Short mmCIF file of C-alpha atoms in Angstrom, two decimals:
data_model
loop_
_atom_site.label_atom_id
_atom_site.label_comp_id
_atom_site.label_asym_id
_atom_site.label_seq_id
_atom_site.Cartn_x
_atom_site.Cartn_y
_atom_site.Cartn_z
CA ALA A 1298 0.00 0.00 0.00
CA PRO A 1299 1.17 3.56 -0.60
CA GLY A 1300 3.24 4.78 2.35
CA ASP A 1301 4.46 1.34 3.37
CA ARG A 1302 8.22 1.21 3.94
CA ILE A 1303 10.85 -1.40 3.17
CA PHE A 1304 14.19 -1.55 5.00
CA PRO A 1305 16.60 -3.89 3.15
CA PHE A 1306 19.73 -5.38 4.73
CA TRP A 1307 22.92 -6.88 3.25
CA ASN A 1308 24.33 -9.00 6.06
CA THR A 1309 24.38 -6.52 8.96
CA HIS A 1310 24.46 -3.46 6.68
CA ALA A 1311 21.28 -1.41 6.28
CA LEU A 1312 20.66 -0.30 2.72
CA GLY A 1313 18.61 2.70 1.61
CA PRO A 1314 14.97 2.55 2.85
CA ILE A 1315 12.15 2.51 0.28
CA THR A 1316 8.74 4.13 0.55
CA ILE A 1317 6.01 2.55 -1.56
CA GLY A 1318 4.41 5.01 -3.98
CA ALA A 1319 0.83 5.33 -5.20
CA VAL A 1320 1.98 3.75 -8.48
CA GLN A 1321 4.80 1.33 -7.74
CA GLN A 1322 6.83 -0.69 -10.23
CA TRP A 1323 7.90 -4.15 -9.10
CA PRO A 1324 10.42 -5.57 -8.47
CA ILE A 1325 12.22 -2.68 -6.76
CA PRO A 1326 15.99 -2.54 -7.44
CA VAL A 1327 18.12 -1.81 -4.38
CA PRO A 1328 21.71 -0.69 -5.06
CA VAL A 1329 24.46 -2.08 -2.83
CA PRO A 1330 27.21 0.55 -2.31
CA TRP A 1331 30.76 -0.51 -3.10
CA PRO A 1332 32.08 -0.24 0.51
CA ILE A 1333 29.35 -2.63 1.67
CA LEU A 1334 29.88 -5.04 -1.22
CA ALA A 1335 33.66 -5.05 -0.64
CA ASP A 1336 33.32 -5.51 3.12
CA GLY A 1337 33.86 -9.26 2.77
CA GLY A 1338 37.24 -8.79 1.09
CA PHE A 1339 38.79 -10.03 -2.14
CA ASP A 1340 40.57 -13.20 -1.09
CA ASN A 1341 37.82 -15.77 -0.70
CA THR A 1342 34.20 -16.52 -1.51
CA TYR A 1343 31.94 -15.41 1.33
CA PRO A 1344 28.22 -15.83 2.09
CA VAL A 1345 25.79 -12.93 2.43
CA ARG A 1346 22.39 -12.88 4.07
CA VAL A 1347 19.88 -10.61 2.33
CA ARG A 1348 16.56 -9.69 3.94
CA TYR A 1349 14.24 -6.77 4.53
CA LEU A 1350 11.91 -5.41 7.17
CA TYR A 1351 8.46 -4.47 5.91
CA GLN A 1352 6.69 -1.71 7.84
CA ARG A 1353 3.09 -0.48 7.66
CA GLY A 1354 2.23 2.15 10.23
CA THR A 1355 3.38 0.81 13.58
CA ALA A 1356 3.34 -2.83 12.43
CA SER A 1357 6.44 -4.47 10.94
CA LYS A 1358 7.57 -7.91 9.86
CA ASN A 1359 10.84 -9.44 8.67
CA SER A 1360 10.99 -11.19 5.32
CA PRO A 1361 12.43 -14.69 4.92
CA ASP A 1362 16.21 -14.70 4.47
CA SER A 1363 17.99 -15.21 1.16
CA PHE A 1364 21.59 -16.42 1.07
CA TYR A 1365 24.09 -15.78 -1.71
CA LEU A 1366 27.79 -16.36 -2.34
CA VAL A 1367 29.99 -13.41 -3.31
CA ASP A 1368 33.37 -13.89 -4.99
CA LEU A 1369 35.27 -10.66 -5.63
CA SER A 1370 38.69 -12.33 -5.87
CA VAL A 1371 41.04 -10.98 -8.53
CA ALA A 1372 44.46 -11.82 -9.93
CA GLY A 1373 46.75 -9.14 -8.53
CA VAL A 1374 46.39 -6.43 -5.94
CA SER A 1375 42.89 -5.88 -4.55
CA PRO A 1376 40.82 -3.17 -6.27
CA ILE A 1377 40.16 0.09 -4.49
CA GLY A 1378 36.78 0.73 -6.11
CA PRO A 1379 34.27 -0.59 -8.63
CA ASP A 1380 36.20 0.80 -11.62
CA PRO A 1381 37.81 -2.15 -13.44
CA ILE A 1382 41.00 -0.08 -13.91
CA ASN A 1383 43.11 -0.72 -10.81
CA PRO A 1384 45.82 1.92 -10.29
CA GLY A 1385 47.67 -0.54 -8.06
CA LEU A 1386 48.63 -2.70 -11.04
CA GLU A 1387 52.00 -2.03 -12.68
CA ARG A 1388 52.10 -0.41 -16.12
CA VAL A 1389 53.75 -2.08 -19.09
CA THR A 1390 56.91 -0.93 -20.85
CA VAL A 1391 57.13 -1.37 -24.62
CA LYS A 1392 60.78 -2.02 -25.49
CA GLY A 1393 61.19 -0.41 -28.91
CA ARG A 1394 64.62 -0.24 -30.53
CA SER A 1395 64.44 3.56 -30.57
CA GLY A 1396 63.66 3.71 -26.84
CA ASP A 1397 61.13 2.69 -24.22
CA ASN A 1398 57.51 3.14 -25.30
CA VAL A 1399 58.52 4.18 -28.81
CA VAL A 1400 57.88 1.99 -31.86
CA THR A 1401 59.08 2.95 -35.34
CA ALA A 1402 59.85 1.27 -38.64
CA VAL A 1403 63.25 0.17 -37.28
CA ASP A 1404 61.39 -2.40 -35.14
CA GLU A 1405 60.17 -4.22 -38.26
CA PRO A 1406 59.69 -7.17 -38.67
CA GLY A 1407 59.20 -7.57 -34.94
CA PRO A 1408 58.07 -9.02 -32.68
CA VAL A 1409 58.17 -6.10 -30.23
CA PRO A 1410 58.80 -7.10 -26.59
CA VAL A 1411 56.54 -5.70 -23.87
CA GLU A 1412 57.69 -6.02 -20.26
CA VAL A 1413 55.73 -5.80 -16.99
CA PRO A 1414 56.40 -6.93 -13.40
CA LEU A 1415 54.16 -9.87 -12.51
CA PHE A 1416 51.19 -8.95 -10.33
CA PHE A 1417 50.86 -9.54 -6.57
CA ASN A 1418 50.43 -13.09 -5.25
CA PRO A 1419 50.37 -14.91 -8.63
CA VAL A 1420 48.54 -18.23 -8.66
CA VAL A 1421 49.33 -20.93 -11.22
CA GLY A 1422 46.93 -20.68 -14.15
CA GLU A 1423 46.04 -17.00 -13.70
CA ARG A 1424 46.49 -14.96 -16.87
CA LEU A 1425 47.84 -11.58 -17.88
CA GLU A 1426 46.29 -10.58 -21.23
CA LEU A 1427 47.94 -7.75 -23.18
CA TYR A 1428 45.97 -5.37 -25.42
CA TRP A 1429 47.30 -2.97 -28.04
CA GLY A 1430 45.20 0.20 -28.34
CA ASN A 1431 41.83 -1.25 -27.28
CA ASP A 1432 40.09 -4.39 -26.05
CA GLY A 1433 39.53 -5.44 -29.64
CA THR A 1434 43.25 -5.88 -30.34
CA TYR A 1435 44.60 -8.82 -28.36
CA ALA A 1436 48.39 -8.74 -28.35
CA GLY A 1437 49.37 -11.83 -26.35
CA GLU A 1438 49.28 -13.23 -22.85
CA TYR A 1439 51.28 -14.76 -20.03
CA VAL A 1440 49.99 -17.66 -17.92
CA VAL A 1441 51.37 -17.94 -14.38
CA GLN A 1442 53.69 -20.93 -14.01
CA PRO A 1443 54.84 -22.88 -10.93
CA GLY A 1444 57.59 -20.98 -9.13
CA ASP A 1445 56.53 -17.55 -10.43
CA VAL A 1446 56.73 -14.74 -7.88
CA ALA A 1447 55.33 -11.23 -7.68
CA GLY A 1448 57.54 -8.61 -9.27
CA GLN A 1449 59.39 -10.91 -11.66
CA LEU A 1450 59.71 -9.43 -15.11
CA VAL A 1451 57.32 -10.93 -17.65
CA THR A 1452 57.93 -10.40 -21.37
CA ILE A 1453 55.25 -10.75 -24.04
CA GLN A 1454 56.33 -10.67 -27.68
CA VAL A 1455 53.82 -8.68 -29.76
CA PRO A 1456 53.58 -9.75 -33.42
CA TRP A 1457 54.33 -7.15 -36.08
CA THR A 1458 50.87 -7.70 -37.58
CA VAL A 1459 49.46 -6.20 -34.37
CA VAL A 1460 52.02 -3.42 -33.99
CA SER A 1461 51.85 -2.21 -37.60
CA THR A 1462 48.12 -1.45 -37.65
CA GLY A 1463 48.84 2.29 -37.72
CA SER A 1464 50.67 5.27 -36.28
CA ASN A 1465 49.50 6.91 -33.06
CA PRO A 1466 51.25 9.56 -30.94
CA ALA A 1467 49.88 8.07 -27.69
CA LEU A 1468 48.64 4.52 -28.27
CA GLU A 1469 47.21 2.94 -25.10
CA VAL A 1470 48.84 -0.37 -24.18
CA TYR A 1471 47.58 -2.21 -21.09
CA TYR A 1472 46.58 -5.63 -19.79
CA TRP A 1473 43.77 -7.44 -18.02
CA THR A 1474 44.35 -9.96 -15.25
CA ASP A 1475 42.05 -12.98 -15.14
CA ASN A 1476 41.71 -15.57 -12.36
CA GLY A 1477 38.87 -17.45 -14.05
CA VAL A 1478 36.24 -15.61 -11.99
CA ASN A 1479 36.91 -11.89 -12.24
CA ARG A 1480 38.99 -9.54 -14.39
CA GLN A 1481 40.65 -6.21 -13.70
CA ARG A 1482 42.65 -3.84 -15.89
CA SER A 1483 45.94 -2.04 -15.47
CA PRO A 1484 46.40 1.67 -16.18
CA PHE A 1485 47.59 2.21 -19.76
CA THR A 1486 51.02 3.18 -20.97
CA PRO A 1487 51.02 5.81 -23.78
CA VAL A 1488 53.22 4.54 -26.60
CA ARG A 1489 54.41 6.61 -29.55
CA VAL A 1490 53.93 4.51 -32.69
CA GLU A 1491 55.37 6.28 -35.70
CA PHE A 1492 55.79 4.78 -39.15
CA ASP A 1493 57.10 6.53 -42.30
CA THR A 1494 54.39 5.72 -44.81
CA LEU A 1495 56.14 7.67 -47.61
CA ILE A 1496 58.51 4.98 -48.79
CA GLY A 1497 60.17 4.26 -52.13
CA LEU A 1498 60.74 7.91 -53.05
CA GLN A 1499 63.09 8.41 -56.02
CA ARG A 1500 65.84 11.01 -56.35
CA PRO A 1501 64.97 13.93 -58.67
CA ARG A 1502 66.64 13.87 -62.13
CA LEU A 1503 67.63 16.63 -64.52
CA LEU A 1504 65.61 16.10 -67.70
CA ASN A 1505 67.47 18.61 -69.82
CA ASP A 1506 69.93 17.07 -72.24
CA SER A 1507 73.20 17.48 -70.37
CA PRO A 1508 76.06 14.98 -70.85
CA ARG A 1509 77.79 16.35 -67.76
CA ASP A 1510 74.61 16.21 -65.64
CA PHE A 1511 74.57 19.86 -64.72
CA VAL A 1512 72.99 22.97 -66.12
CA ALA A 1513 75.25 24.95 -68.43
CA CYS A 1514 75.19 26.86 -71.71
CA GLY A 1515 75.40 23.60 -73.65
CA THR A 1516 72.25 22.18 -72.05
CA THR A 1517 69.36 21.46 -74.40
CA PRO A 1518 67.05 23.26 -74.20
CA GLU A 1519 69.10 26.21 -73.07
CA PRO A 1520 68.72 26.93 -69.35
CA TRP A 1521 67.33 30.43 -69.98
CA GLU A 1522 64.42 28.83 -71.78
CA ARG A 1523 63.53 26.22 -69.22
CA VAL A 1524 65.04 23.65 -66.83
CA PHE A 1525 63.17 20.36 -66.46
CA LEU A 1526 63.33 18.18 -63.36
CA GLY A 1527 61.54 14.86 -62.97
#
């Protein structure tokens, strides 16, 4: 009925109360703020009890309980917010021949190595997936092996077919970590990708008839008439 109130709870956390309107759409979505959702941590799966208190005037009644499992575990350092980009993850370094984070035609035919320290607490089978420019351009991956430790330098060789897709003064190169349940993304590294697309240019030639290959009085036609270059 209009004016009834609902008080939802996520475990022991009270969520925003709801007042039933004269025209009410059902079901009613109830957002769970990030600090409450993350209260159970990122290391293990944990159960949550979800319920609500229904109130009409001075009378109230608790709903039956619902129980759910939450798994916010990630490969790498725990996130600090709901944004999938985690600033705690290390950035990559693209090792171009002209310098770090610079790729030019001298790197052809590739592959171009990309280095990054391995993320925190690596578990065998977790993946680091590299992307070149956007999520549509997969550039390679590293799968955690037995004996791997956090901070060790991982190198992914990016094929030239990926690198040579075009020039960009600040191409975004980054990676996603994947533990088979959740994914999170590193901040990007801006990479200068610069290719000389004007190739095969020919040297200019003197088209006037000149046996000594320079302009002089004996050139045909005479230089005061016209000099032709091609």
